[in-house]
Amino acid sequence: MTDAPLLKVRDISKFYGARIGCQNVSFDLWPGEVLAIVGESGSGKTTLLNCLATRLMPTSGSVEYRMRDGQMRDLSRMSEAERRFLMRTDWGFVHQNPADGLRMAVSAGANVGERLMAVGERHYGNIRETAGNWLGRVEISVDRIDDQPRAFSGGMRQRLQIARNLVTAPRLVFMDEPTGGLDVSVQARLLDLLRGLVQDLGLSAIIVTHDLAVARLLSHRMMVMKDGVVIEQGLTDRVLDDPREAYTQLLVSSILQV
Amino acid sequence: MSTADLATYNFAYLDEQTKRMIRRAILKAIAIPGYQVPFASREMPMPYGWGTGGVQVTAAILGPKDVLKVIDQGADDTTNAVSIRAFFQKVANVAVTTKTREATIIQTRHRIPEERLTAGQTLVYQVPIPEPLRFLEPRETETRKMHALEEYGLMHVKLYEDIARNGHIATTYAYPVKVEGRYVMDPSPTPKFDNPKMHMSEALQLFGAGREKRIYAVPPHTEVVSLDFEDHPFEIQTFDKPCALCGAENVYLDEVVLDDRGGRMFVCSDTDHCEERCSAGHRGHLAYDKEAAE
Amino acid sequence: MPTPLVVSEVAKSFTMHLRDGIRLPVVSNVAFSVKAGECVVLGGPSGIGKSSLLKMVYGNYAVDSGQILVDHEGRLVDLATADPRTILAVRRATLGYVSQFLRTVPRVAAVDVVAEPLTARGVAAAEAKATAEAMLARLNLPRELWQLPPATFSGGEQQRVNIARGFITDHRILLLDEPTASLDATNRAVVVEMIAEKKAAGVALLGIFHDEDVREKVADRIVDVSAFSPRKSAA
């Protein structure tokens, strides 16, 4: 871990008219750190994620990101071109529904290769080789490289989406319920894969989930949101083993034990 | 010309305000090579798909002294070419020709003449779909942003898919080009054989898409580069035989079916070019056969 | 002798919001320290808060007040107030923990579970794996289990994986929550031996041992947790 945060979030609020999306959220994210944002539907966690990832413009507050050259940049003051460039090189965004993050009518290889081509890679053979390697890393057989994700199962699609995001070696990945909508056994495999990738690549990640088991397995730190406000945050096992707020205690006690 | 003949129409069909509007779009297009300029496309007395964009561009730039040539797939004598030529004869009373060299304005559907165009000539393309990125990104809001920010990775995704599926870039027409190192442009459904002719052309090239309401341009002496991969470079089509009628090589050939027993021949798609060569005494192998039979 | 772990004036209670907000005091005025090379055992009847105390030291439980001072890479860190990032750094380099139960991760082989604390500290994968295998061999875990994920192992087998994982590093402080609970006599003896080695290496150990035999063999000192219990002070 280096000595400067990767992301500095200060007093982020988002209002939809009079309704609160999220309010006064502040935190630092450090390199290599995985932060889980948990809460039930409507708690504002996805709104917060979208504000951080510049997919939504926050009503107030600031988000600063440390660029590869070490400079802290205020995301809201960046040009759209710079933001979009950041999004497809140094960042990743994994959607809950893989169809939102993939090109469904384009082969798996091209889905993975697109970011490379977007940053100027112009050698077909190299692009294909890199795409093949990444398919391997997310446990998709390389002989599926020319198949379209339409022909893939839900779990495969999600793994493909992850490969597509990681191919440019981003430093920060946003994930919105990455295991939502998957069968439990498929979820376990995906979680383990994500855990391994995050560790091997030293990724920083912000993961929105309503599943505390996902948070436990993947994150170092977590924030609990309710009604748009962060009500509790801290080390993941501290929050889960010793929840202090009434709502967090309710969440933790609501987990089904197998 | 008698005034009675023109009583019903303004010169070149469109009213002057409309022509000015189109000319402004054209000027803007010339100023930003390859950029698609929106314009208020008018209803024309022909269906969309018949070249309403090209016709409006031609109508806006046509003057009484111009000499017009219209080709469809390289031929002067097909329905689309004949109709549009007749249209402008009727509404503008301009001189028409089939000879590339004599024309000041050439409206074309799907070909660039074989004969090198020269300074002072204008080539007007009829364009069905002006947006090269639409194949992979259907949202117009997004494609306009991509052009604005020069995000063209998607174009290569299309070419990648081609190679992955066919082992080579199988796009043979509407092959995307980058204009003056900036905008990626769809050269309309011309065969990629013609792409190199666009590069540093002495003629002005204008593109009109009527249904899509877009005009774009490649001014003379502009760099036009076909997109490709380092290990799969751009190549034009080659033909293993010369034209069956005029013996021309290194030209674009059409396949013509001769009978119902599989007989066929390959002849110049550019009919004017072929006729010129024939009258200059060049002969292909079928031309010899014909003479021998006679 | 350096004292890498000092606990002072620590108090902890649970507020049970789901049970009308009743407040359950756990401990208060906790004060003790562990020297390098010493094994301090937390004593007292069950339910008195021994495990809770261990979890506070590891950072799993928050404390209401007081200090938990740890010598982390030459500087003092108060775990009671440290931010998550600091606690993680302390856990990675200074503070090890062998819990009572193994939290299994799907699909990860036993040997990799054991090697992980080393690789997390930057040890080369092959070297970490070799060390992990040596640990598992010493704890008599059948070789055919090494490559399997421990989820389906018996309690004793899981516990040995857990111990190997906890003992593999050279952390200066090691917390042990009933590491021998589900072990047979042979493996208990191995663990006792391993604890003695840690002591000899100058590691400060803090543990809970219900097995009297083991406790007598490893404990240098017993800290009676009931002394900190409100139940006692109420009495």
XYZ file of N, CA, C and O in Angstrom, chain B residues 125-291:
668
model
N -22.133 11.715 -53.675
C -22.488 10.339 -53.321
C -23.900 10.297 -52.739
O -24.269 11.131 -51.926
N -24.656 9.282 -53.110
C -25.927 9.003 -52.453
C -25.645 8.048 -51.299
O -25.060 6.988 -51.498
N -26.043 8.461 -50.091
C -25.680 7.688 -48.895
C -26.925 7.151 -48.196
O -27.793 7.921 -47.805
N -27.010 5.848 -48.025
C -28.157 5.322 -47.274
C -27.990 5.473 -45.758
O -28.880 5.957 -45.076
N -26.849 5.040 -45.199
C -26.625 5.138 -43.753
C -25.278 5.827 -43.522
O -24.232 5.260 -43.796
N -25.301 7.066 -43.048
C -24.047 7.806 -42.937
C -23.200 7.434 -41.717
O -22.022 7.765 -41.676
N -23.800 6.754 -40.739
C -23.101 6.557 -39.465
C -22.309 5.243 -39.446
O -22.893 4.170 -39.330
N -20.993 5.320 -39.526
C -20.205 4.077 -39.560
C -20.243 3.288 -38.250
O -19.989 2.097 -38.239
N -20.552 3.968 -37.139
C -20.532 3.288 -35.841
C -21.842 2.592 -35.519
O -21.941 1.871 -34.532
N -22.861 2.811 -36.356
C -24.181 2.326 -35.986
C -24.259 0.818 -35.877
O -25.017 0.271 -35.089
N -23.435 0.134 -36.650
C -23.423 -1.337 -36.625
C -23.327 -1.859 -35.192
O -23.971 -2.822 -34.816
N -22.514 -1.208 -34.363
C -22.309 -1.711 -33.007
C -22.936 -0.828 -31.942
O -23.107 -1.258 -30.811
N -23.231 0.403 -32.268
C -23.800 1.302 -31.264
C -25.005 1.995 -31.860
O -24.865 2.971 -32.599
N -26.197 1.487 -31.564
C -27.395 2.020 -32.208
C -27.806 3.406 -31.718
O -28.551 4.092 -32.400
N -27.323 3.833 -30.537
C -27.782 5.121 -29.991
C -27.081 6.280 -30.696
O -25.860 6.419 -30.622
N -27.859 7.127 -31.337
C -27.295 8.265 -32.059
C -26.622 9.238 -31.078
O -25.572 9.800 -31.364
N -27.224 9.403 -29.883
C -26.618 10.296 -28.891
C -25.202 9.826 -28.566
O -24.288 10.623 -28.400
N -25.051 8.515 -28.478
C -23.755 7.954 -28.102
C -22.762 8.040 -29.268
O -21.609 8.411 -29.076
N -23.219 7.737 -30.484
C -22.271 7.774 -31.603
C -21.783 9.201 -31.853
O -20.617 9.409 -32.177
N -22.652 10.180 -31.661
C -22.218 11.566 -31.867
C -21.156 11.928 -30.846
O -20.179 12.608 -31.150
N -21.358 11.433 -29.607
C -20.363 11.670 -28.559
C -19.043 10.980 -28.916
O -17.960 11.528 -28.720
N -19.157 9.803 -29.444
C -17.943 9.059 -29.795
C -17.153 9.789 -30.885
O -15.926 9.852 -30.844
N -17.871 10.333 -31.854
C -17.183 11.130 -32.885
C -16.533 12.350 -32.240
O -15.374 12.669 -32.516
N -17.295 13.022 -31.381
C -16.796 14.250 -30.775
C -15.520 13.987 -29.979
O -14.589 14.786 -29.999
N -15.494 12.839 -29.289
C -14.355 12.539 -28.417
C -13.326 11.641 -29.105
O -12.394 11.169 -28.489
N -13.555 11.374 -30.372
C -12.626 10.558 -31.158
C -12.457 9.162 -30.556
O -11.355 8.624 -30.490
N -13.557 8.602 -30.077
C -13.511 7.249 -29.512
C -13.879 6.258 -30.603
O -15.034 5.938 -30.801
N -12.866 5.761 -31.291
C -13.145 4.940 -32.463
C -12.770 3.466 -32.306
O -12.655 2.750 -33.285
N -12.548 3.034 -31.049
C -12.191 1.632 -30.839
C -13.219 0.683 -31.430
O -12.904 -0.384 -31.922
N -14.460 1.110 -31.401
C -15.556 0.278 -31.860
C -15.430 -0.101 -33.336
O -15.821 -1.191 -33.740
N -14.889 0.805 -34.151
C -14.716 0.505 -35.574
C -13.821 -0.713 -35.739
O -14.049 -1.563 -36.592
N -12.798 -0.778 -34.890
C -11.901 -1.920 -34.996
C -12.529 -3.192 -34.447
O -12.175 -4.284 -34.869
N -13.491 -3.030 -33.521
C -14.224 -4.206 -33.054
C -14.922 -4.861 -34.249
O -14.918 -6.073 -34.407
N -15.477 -4.025 -35.101
C -16.177 -4.548 -36.287
C -15.191 -5.302 -37.189
O -15.476 -6.393 -37.666
N -14.029 -4.711 -37.407
C -13.038 -5.371 -38.263
C -12.507 -6.644 -37.589
O -12.267 -7.654 -38.252
N -12.344 -6.568 -36.249
C -11.902 -7.757 -35.501
C -12.881 -8.907 -35.735
O -12.485 -10.039 -36.009
N -14.181 -8.585 -35.616
C -15.201 -9.606 -35.804
C -15.115 -10.232 -37.194
O -15.278 -11.430 -37.358
N -14.839 -9.383 -38.163
C -14.665 -9.844 -39.543
C -13.570 -10.896 -39.632
O -13.754 -11.968 -40.215
N -12.428 -10.566 -39.057
C -11.285 -11.482 -39.152
C -11.571 -12.749 -38.349
O -11.287 -13.858 -38.799
N -12.163 -12.572 -37.154
C -12.442 -13.734 -36.312
C -13.369 -14.701 -37.045
O -13.235 -15.911 -36.962
N -14.316 -14.144 -37.801
C -15.307 -14.987 -38.457
C -14.815 -15.541 -39.796
O -15.107 -16.662 -40.144
N -14.050 -14.718 -40.509
C -13.715 -15.108 -41.879
C -12.223 -15.317 -42.139
O -11.832 -15.672 -43.236
N -11.416 -15.033 -41.152
C -9.977 -15.190 -41.359
C -9.343 -13.991 -42.030
O -8.130 -13.901 -42.148
N -10.148 -13.073 -42.505
C -9.631 -11.838 -43.105
C -10.712 -10.786 -42.987
O -11.851 -11.107 -42.620
N -10.386 -9.543 -43.273
C -11.392 -8.487 -43.198
C -12.335 -8.662 -44.381
O -11.946 -8.471 -45.530
N -13.557 -9.086 -44.088
C -14.474 -9.464 -45.163
C -15.370 -8.311 -45.585
O -16.181 -8.449 -46.495
N -15.235 -7.170 -44.928
C -16.004 -6.002 -45.351
C -15.506 -5.590 -46.738
O -14.326 -5.322 -46.913
N -16.406 -5.595 -47.719
C -15.956 -5.297 -49.072
C -16.517 -3.989 -49.585
O -16.038 -3.442 -50.570
N -17.565 -3.482 -48.933
C -18.104 -2.191 -49.349
C -18.423 -1.407 -48.097
O -18.446 -1.966 -46.998
N -18.662 -0.104 -48.230
C -18.861 0.777 -47.076
C -17.741 0.561 -46.074
O -17.948 0.492 -44.872
N -16.540 0.417 -46.580
C -15.380 0.119 -45.743
C -14.932 1.398 -45.049
O -14.617 2.386 -45.702
N -14.900 1.407 -43.693
C -14.684 2.671 -42.966
C -13.311 3.294 -43.231
O -12.314 2.582 -43.373
N -13.320 4.619 -43.276
C -12.077 5.358 -43.511
C -11.931 6.435 -42.443
O -12.907 6.868 -41.833
N -10.699 6.856 -42.232
C -10.455 7.986 -41.354
C -10.049 9.154 -42.243
O -9.172 9.024 -43.097
N -10.738 10.290 -42.031
C -10.541 11.431 -42.904
C -9.654 12.469 -42.213
O -9.954 12.907 -41.099
N -8.574 12.825 -42.877
C -7.663 13.853 -42.384
C -7.246 13.595 -40.933
O -7.087 14.515 -40.134
N -7.094 12.307 -40.592
C -6.625 11.945 -39.263
C -7.595 12.264 -38.136
O -7.205 12.266 -36.974
N -8.858 12.518 -38.462
C -9.768 12.894 -37.403
C -11.070 12.074 -37.380
O -11.271 11.255 -36.519
N -11.959 12.336 -38.331
C -13.267 11.686 -38.284
C -13.274 10.364 -39.040
O -12.729 10.264 -40.137
N -13.892 9.363 -38.416
C -14.127 8.121 -39.128
C -15.419 8.276 -39.918
O -16.404 8.811 -39.425
N -15.385 7.843 -41.180
C -16.467 8.135 -42.114
C -16.851 6.879 -42.872
O -16.005 6.041 -43.169
N -18.136 6.787 -43.167
C -18.619 5.709 -44.024
C -18.606 6.227 -45.461
O -19.286 7.210 -45.770
N -17.837 5.613 -46.339
C -17.745 6.154 -47.702
C -18.943 5.791 -48.567
O -18.813 5.815 -49.795
N -20.092 5.480 -47.934
C -21.289 4.997 -48.632
C -20.973 3.638 -49.233
O -19.814 3.235 -49.278
N -21.982 2.916 -49.707
C -21.702 1.518 -50.099
C -20.899 1.369 -51.387
O -21.229 0.568 -52.250
N -19.829 2.106 -51.535
C -18.920 1.869 -52.666
C -18.062 0.662 -52.327
O -17.784 0.412 -51.162
N -17.627 -0.086 -53.343
C -16.704 -1.185 -53.031
C -15.401 -0.626 -52.479
O -14.989 0.473 -52.849
N -14.765 -1.403 -51.583
C -13.530 -0.891 -50.988
C -12.462 -0.687 -52.058
O -11.495 0.037 -51.843
N -12.663 -1.295 -53.216
C -11.781 -1.085 -54.367
C -11.605 0.402 -54.649
O -10.547 0.858 -55.079
N -12.676 1.170 -54.402
C -12.635 2.599 -54.722
C -12.044 3.460 -53.606
O -11.777 4.640 -53.811
N -11.858 2.873 -52.396
C -11.365 3.685 -51.279
C -10.090 4.461 -51.600
O -10.000 5.650 -51.286
N -9.085 3.823 -52.221
C -7.845 4.576 -52.483
C -8.064 5.786 -53.388
O -7.301 6.754 -53.328
N -9.141 5.748 -54.211
C -9.393 6.884 -55.102
C -9.834 8.123 -54.331
O -9.736 9.250 -54.837
N -10.357 7.898 -53.118
C -10.818 9.042 -52.338
C -9.638 9.821 -51.756
O -9.751 11.011 -51.486
N -8.541 9.101 -51.551
C -7.375 9.674 -50.891
C -6.704 10.710 -51.790
O -6.351 10.425 -52.921
N -6.563 11.937 -51.307
C -5.882 13.016 -52.014
C -6.492 13.287 -53.398
O -5.788 13.673 -54.324
N -7.786 13.035 -53.505
C -8.447 13.282 -54.786
C -8.427 14.774 -55.100
O -8.517 15.614 -54.204
N -8.320 15.088 -56.388
C -8.352 16.498 -56.786
C -9.768 17.033 -56.821
O -9.995 18.238 -56.756
N -10.730 16.114 -56.918
C -12.129 16.540 -56.990
C -12.693 16.720 -55.587
O -12.195 16.147 -54.624
N -13.748 17.542 -55.525
C -14.485 17.699 -54.268
C -15.471 16.538 -54.143
O -16.164 16.211 -55.103
N -15.532 15.913 -52.949
C -16.454 14.798 -52.750
C -17.479 15.177 -51.695
O -17.139 15.527 -50.576
N -18.754 15.112 -52.109
C -19.851 15.468 -51.198
C -20.745 14.249 -50.992
O -20.969 13.479 -51.922
N -21.231 14.088 -49.771
C -22.063 12.936 -49.442
C -23.386 13.425 -48.885
O -23.421 14.224 -47.968
N -24.501 12.921 -49.462
C -25.810 13.330 -48.983
C -26.641 12.136 -48.577
O -26.795 11.185 -49.336
N -27.161 12.172 -47.332
C -28.057 11.120 -46.849
C -29.408 11.757 -46.572
O -29.568 12.495 -45.606
N -30.394 11.513 -47.452
C -31.679 12.198 -47.382
C -32.537 11.747 -46.226
O -33.035 12.541 -45.444
N -32.679 10.450 -46.074
C -33.531 9.939 -45.012
C -32.926 10.277 -43.659
O -33.614 10.608 -42.719
N -31.594 10.190 -43.566
C -30.905 10.414 -42.282
C -30.562 11.879 -42.056
O -30.028 12.243 -41.019
N -30.813 12.723 -43.096
C -30.629 14.170 -42.943
C -29.203 14.551 -42.559
O -28.965 15.294 -41.590
N -28.232 13.992 -43.260
C -26.837 14.300 -42.974
C -26.089 14.592 -44.288
O -26.336 13.938 -45.302
N -25.183 15.564 -44.192
C -24.290 15.857 -45.319
C -22.872 15.824 -44.793
O -22.601 16.326 -43.693
N -21.956 15.184 -45.519
C -20.553 15.265 -45.130
C -19.702 15.367 -46.392
O -20.212 15.192 -47.508
N -18.428 15.691 -46.212
C -17.627 16.018 -47.384
C -16.167 15.640 -47.199
O -15.666 15.569 -46.073
N -15.514 15.389 -48.320
C -14.065 15.254 -48.347
C -13.557 16.286 -49.349
O -13.758 16.129 -50.554
N -12.945 17.365 -48.871
C -12.451 18.377 -49.793
C -11.290 17.832 -50.629
O -10.714 16.811 -50.279
N -10.945 18.511 -51.728
C -9.807 18.057 -52.545
C -8.538 17.967 -51.696
O -8.372 18.712 -50.731
N -7.660 17.072 -52.089
C -6.345 16.911 -51.445
C -6.460 16.591 -49.961
O -5.733 17.121 -49.135
N -7.408 15.734 -49.623
C -7.592 15.354 -48.226
C -7.156 13.906 -48.031
O -7.409 13.053 -48.875
N -6.521 13.677 -46.882
C -6.059 12.325 -46.574
C -7.260 11.449 -46.194
O -8.039 11.804 -45.307
N -7.384 10.316 -46.863
C -8.447 9.361 -46.554
C -7.797 7.992 -46.377
O -7.265 7.421 -47.328
N -7.812 7.474 -45.166
C -7.097 6.227 -44.872
C -8.092 5.154 -44.451
O -8.915 5.376 -43.562
N -8.010 4.006 -45.101
C -8.885 2.893 -44.740
C -8.367 2.245 -43.460
O -7.171 2.003 -43.317
N -9.288 1.962 -42.518
C -8.877 1.380 -41.237
C -8.432 -0.074 -41.429
O -8.966 -0.781 -42.281
N -7.486 -0.510 -40.626
C -7.046 -1.905 -40.716
C -6.259 -2.294 -39.473
O -6.158 -1.517 -38.528
N -5.729 -3.492 -39.463
C -4.841 -3.951 -38.398
C -3.428 -4.085 -38.966
O -3.261 -4.345 -40.167
N -2.443 -3.976 -38.064
C -1.049 -4.105 -38.519
C -0.821 -5.439 -39.214
O -0.125 -5.519 -40.228
N -1.410 -6.496 -38.649
C -1.180 -7.819 -39.227
C -2.279 -8.229 -40.214
O -2.253 -9.346 -40.725
N -3.234 -7.354 -40.444
C -4.242 -7.580 -41.493
C -4.450 -6.261 -42.229
O -5.481 -5.605 -42.059
N -3.463 -5.863 -43.031
C -3.544 -4.550 -43.680
C -4.678 -4.478 -44.696
O -5.125 -5.492 -45.227
N -5.126 -3.244 -44.937
C -6.181 -2.995 -45.921
C -5.727 -3.435 -47.318
O -4.611 -3.163 -47.735
N -6.606 -4.142 -48.002
C -6.314 -4.555 -49.381
C -7.556 -4.337 -50.215
O -8.672 -4.507 -49.726
N -7.364 -3.974 -51.492
C -8.530 -3.852 -52.358
C -8.767 -5.185 -53.073
O -7.901 -6.058 -53.103
N -9.984 -5.299 -53.618
C -10.304 -6.519 -54.350
C -9.408 -6.629 -55.588
O -9.051 -5.623 -56.206
N -9.062 -7.864 -55.940
C -8.347 -8.064 -57.199
C -9.161 -9.043 -58.045
O -9.932 -9.841 -57.526
N -9.006 -8.939 -59.333
C -9.743 -9.816 -60.243
C -8.728 -10.596 -61.053
O -7.715 -10.048 -61.486
N -8.979 -11.890 -61.225
C -7.956 -12.688 -61.910
C -8.039 -12.572 -63.433
O -7.145 -12.995 -64.145
N -9.132 -11.985 -63.941
C -9.218 -11.833 -65.400
C -9.447 -10.362 -65.744
O -10.034 -9.628 -64.961
N -9.042 -9.909 -66.897
C -9.373 -8.544 -67.326
C -10.833 -8.481 -67.762
O -11.500 -9.502 -67.902
N -11.326 -7.274 -68.042
C -12.694 -7.074 -68.532
C -12.900 -7.856 -69.831
O -12.073 -7.823 -70.737
N -14.025 -8.588 -69.899
C -14.274 -9.445 -71.050
C -14.520 -8.632 -72.320
O -14.355 -9.128 -73.428
N -14.904 -7.372 -72.170
C -15.225 -6.579 -73.357
C -14.061 -5.703 -73.812
O -13.729 -5.656 -74.992
N -13.418 -4.997 -72.814
C -12.392 -4.047 -73.231
C -10.989 -4.463 -72.810
O -10.014 -3.785 -73.092
N -10.894 -5.584 -72.065
C -9.576 -6.080 -71.684
C -8.900 -5.278 -70.593
O -7.717 -5.490 -70.315
N -9.642 -4.361 -69.930
C -9.010 -3.522 -68.909
C -8.638 -4.353 -67.681
O -9.368 -5.259 -67.279
N -7.466 -4.036 -67.110
C -7.045 -4.656 -65.861
C -7.038 -3.589 -64.778
O -7.049 -2.391 -65.069
N -7.002 -4.062 -63.524
C -6.986 -3.144 -62.381
C -8.180 -2.186 -62.387
O -8.050 -1.016 -62.064
N -9.316 -2.706 -62.796
C -10.556 -1.939 -62.677
C -11.554 -2.833 -61.936
O -11.314 -4.028 -61.742
N -12.671 -2.228 -61.518
C -13.675 -3.008 -60.794
C -14.617 -3.659 -61.782
O -15.168 -2.995 -62.675
N -14.789 -4.979 -61.639
C -15.578 -5.729 -62.618
C -16.905 -6.195 -62.014
O -16.987 -6.509 -60.831
N -17.943 -6.211 -62.850
C -19.233 -6.795 -62.470
C -19.350 -8.153 -63.138
O -18.867 -8.357 -64.262
N -20.029 -9.058 -62.430
C -20.270 -10.373 -63.016
C -21.596 -10.311 -63.773
O -22.604 -9.852 -63.252
N -21.581 -10.731 -65.034
C -22.812 -10.735 -65.819
C -23.116 -12.172 -66.224
O -22.263 -12.868 -66.789
N -24.329 -12.611 -65.903
C -24.727 -13.976 -66.258
C -25.194 -13.965 -67.713
O -25.970 -13.102 -68.130
N -24.681 -14.906 -68.484
C -24.932 -14.866 -69.920
C -26.055 -15.794 -70.354
O -26.760 -15.532 -71.323
N -26.208 -16.911 -69.675
C -27.232 -17.865 -70.086
C -27.653 -18.669 -68.867
O -27.227 -18.374 -67.757
N -28.485 -19.681 -69.035
C -28.915 -20.466 -67.876
C -28.106 -21.755 -67.753
O -28.520 -22.709 -67.147
N -26.930 -21.777 -68.394
C -26.087 -22.973 -68.277
C -24.772 -22.651 -67.545
O -23.780 -23.325 -67.717
N -24.821 -21.579 -66.768
C -23.636 -21.247 -65.986
C -22.671 -20.333 -66.708
O -21.603 -20.040 -66.187
N -23.034 -19.885 -67.897
C -22.148 -18.974 -68.629
C -22.139 -17.601 -67.969
O -23.160 -17.118 -67.495
N -20.980 -16.995 -67.853
C -20.889 -15.676 -67.214
C -19.678 -14.951 -67.749
O -18.767 -15.570 -68.319
N -19.697 -13.645 -67.584
C -18.495 -12.890 -67.920
C -18.308 -11.779 -66.909
O -19.220 -11.385 -66.199
N -17.069 -11.312 -66.820
C -16.750 -10.204 -65.938
C -16.421 -8.991 -66.801
O -15.544 -9.054 -67.654
N -17.216 -7.913 -66.577
C -17.016 -6.710 -67.402
C -16.881 -5.492 -66.490
O -17.287 -5.512 -65.334
N -16.321 -4.417 -67.049
C -16.164 -3.177 -66.299
C -17.493 -2.759 -65.684
O -18.524 -2.749 -66.368
N -17.472 -2.365 -64.409
C -18.684 -1.810 -63.810
C -18.872 -0.379 -64.303
O -19.990 0.115 -64.417
N -17.777 0.283 -64.640
C -17.832 1.661 -65.146
C -18.058 1.602 -66.661
O -17.136 1.393 -67.451
N -19.332 1.777 -67.085
C -19.683 1.579 -68.498
C -19.009 2.588 -69.402
O -18.583 2.261 -70.512
N -18.877 3.830 -68.909
C -18.243 4.855 -69.732
C -16.788 4.498 -70.007
O -16.314 4.588 -71.136
N -16.103 4.040 -68.955
C -14.702 3.668 -69.084
C -14.548 2.557 -70.113
O -13.653 2.573 -70.957
N -15.471 1.588 -70.054
C -15.412 0.432 -70.938
C -15.629 0.868 -72.398
O -14.872 0.472 -73.295
N -16.622 1.718 -72.583
C -16.922 2.150 -73.958
C -15.772 2.950 -74.552
O -15.417 2.779 -75.723
N -15.198 3.818 -73.708
C -14.043 4.614 -74.163
C -12.927 3.713 -74.671
O -12.344 3.953 -75.719
N -12.663 2.670 -73.869
C -11.570 1.767 -74.218
C -11.901 0.995 -75.487
O -11.047 0.807 -76.365
N -13.153 0.555 -75.604
C -13.538 -0.207 -76.790
C -13.394 0.656 -78.045
O -12.841 0.218 -79.066
N -13.842 1.920 -77.930
C -13.755 2.757 -79.129
C -12.310 3.130 -79.437
O -11.981 3.486 -80.563
N -11.429 3.008 -78.435
C -10.006 3.260 -78.699
C -9.327 1.999 -79.219
O -8.113 1.970 -79.415
N -10.126 0.941 -79.397
C -9.578 -0.251 -80.031
C -9.159 -1.362 -79.091
O -8.678 -2.402 -79.526
N -9.348 -1.175 -77.775
C -9.009 -2.276 -76.850
C -10.072 -3.355 -76.948
O -11.239 -3.075 -77.118
N -9.630 -4.586 -76.816
C -10.568 -5.698 -76.936
C -10.331 -6.738 -75.839
O -9.205 -7.146 -75.595
N -11.432 -7.211 -75.221
C -11.344 -8.326 -74.280
C -11.631 -9.619 -75.010
O -11.969 -9.600 -76.204
N -11.557 -10.761 -74.288
C -11.670 -12.047 -75.006
C -13.069 -12.287 -75.549
O -13.241 -12.879 -76.595
N -14.102 -11.799 -74.869
C -15.453 -12.014 -75.395
C -15.732 -11.118 -76.587
O -16.489 -11.467 -77.484
N -15.118 -9.955 -76.589
C -15.270 -9.072 -77.743
C -14.698 -9.729 -78.988
O -15.270 -9.686 -80.069
N -13.543 -10.412 -78.840
C -12.957 -11.125 -79.986
C -13.888 -12.202 -80.467
O -14.152 -12.365 -81.650
N -14.454 -12.975 -79.462
C -15.357 -14.059 -79.834
C -16.518 -13.525 -80.659
O -16.923 -14.113 -81.657
N -17.018 -12.374 -80.215
C -18.175 -11.798 -80.878
C -17.827 -11.460 -82.336
O -18.549 -11.807 -83.267
N -16.647 -10.842 -82.486
C -16.235 -10.477 -83.847
C -16.040 -11.720 -84.706
O -16.427 -11.770 -85.869
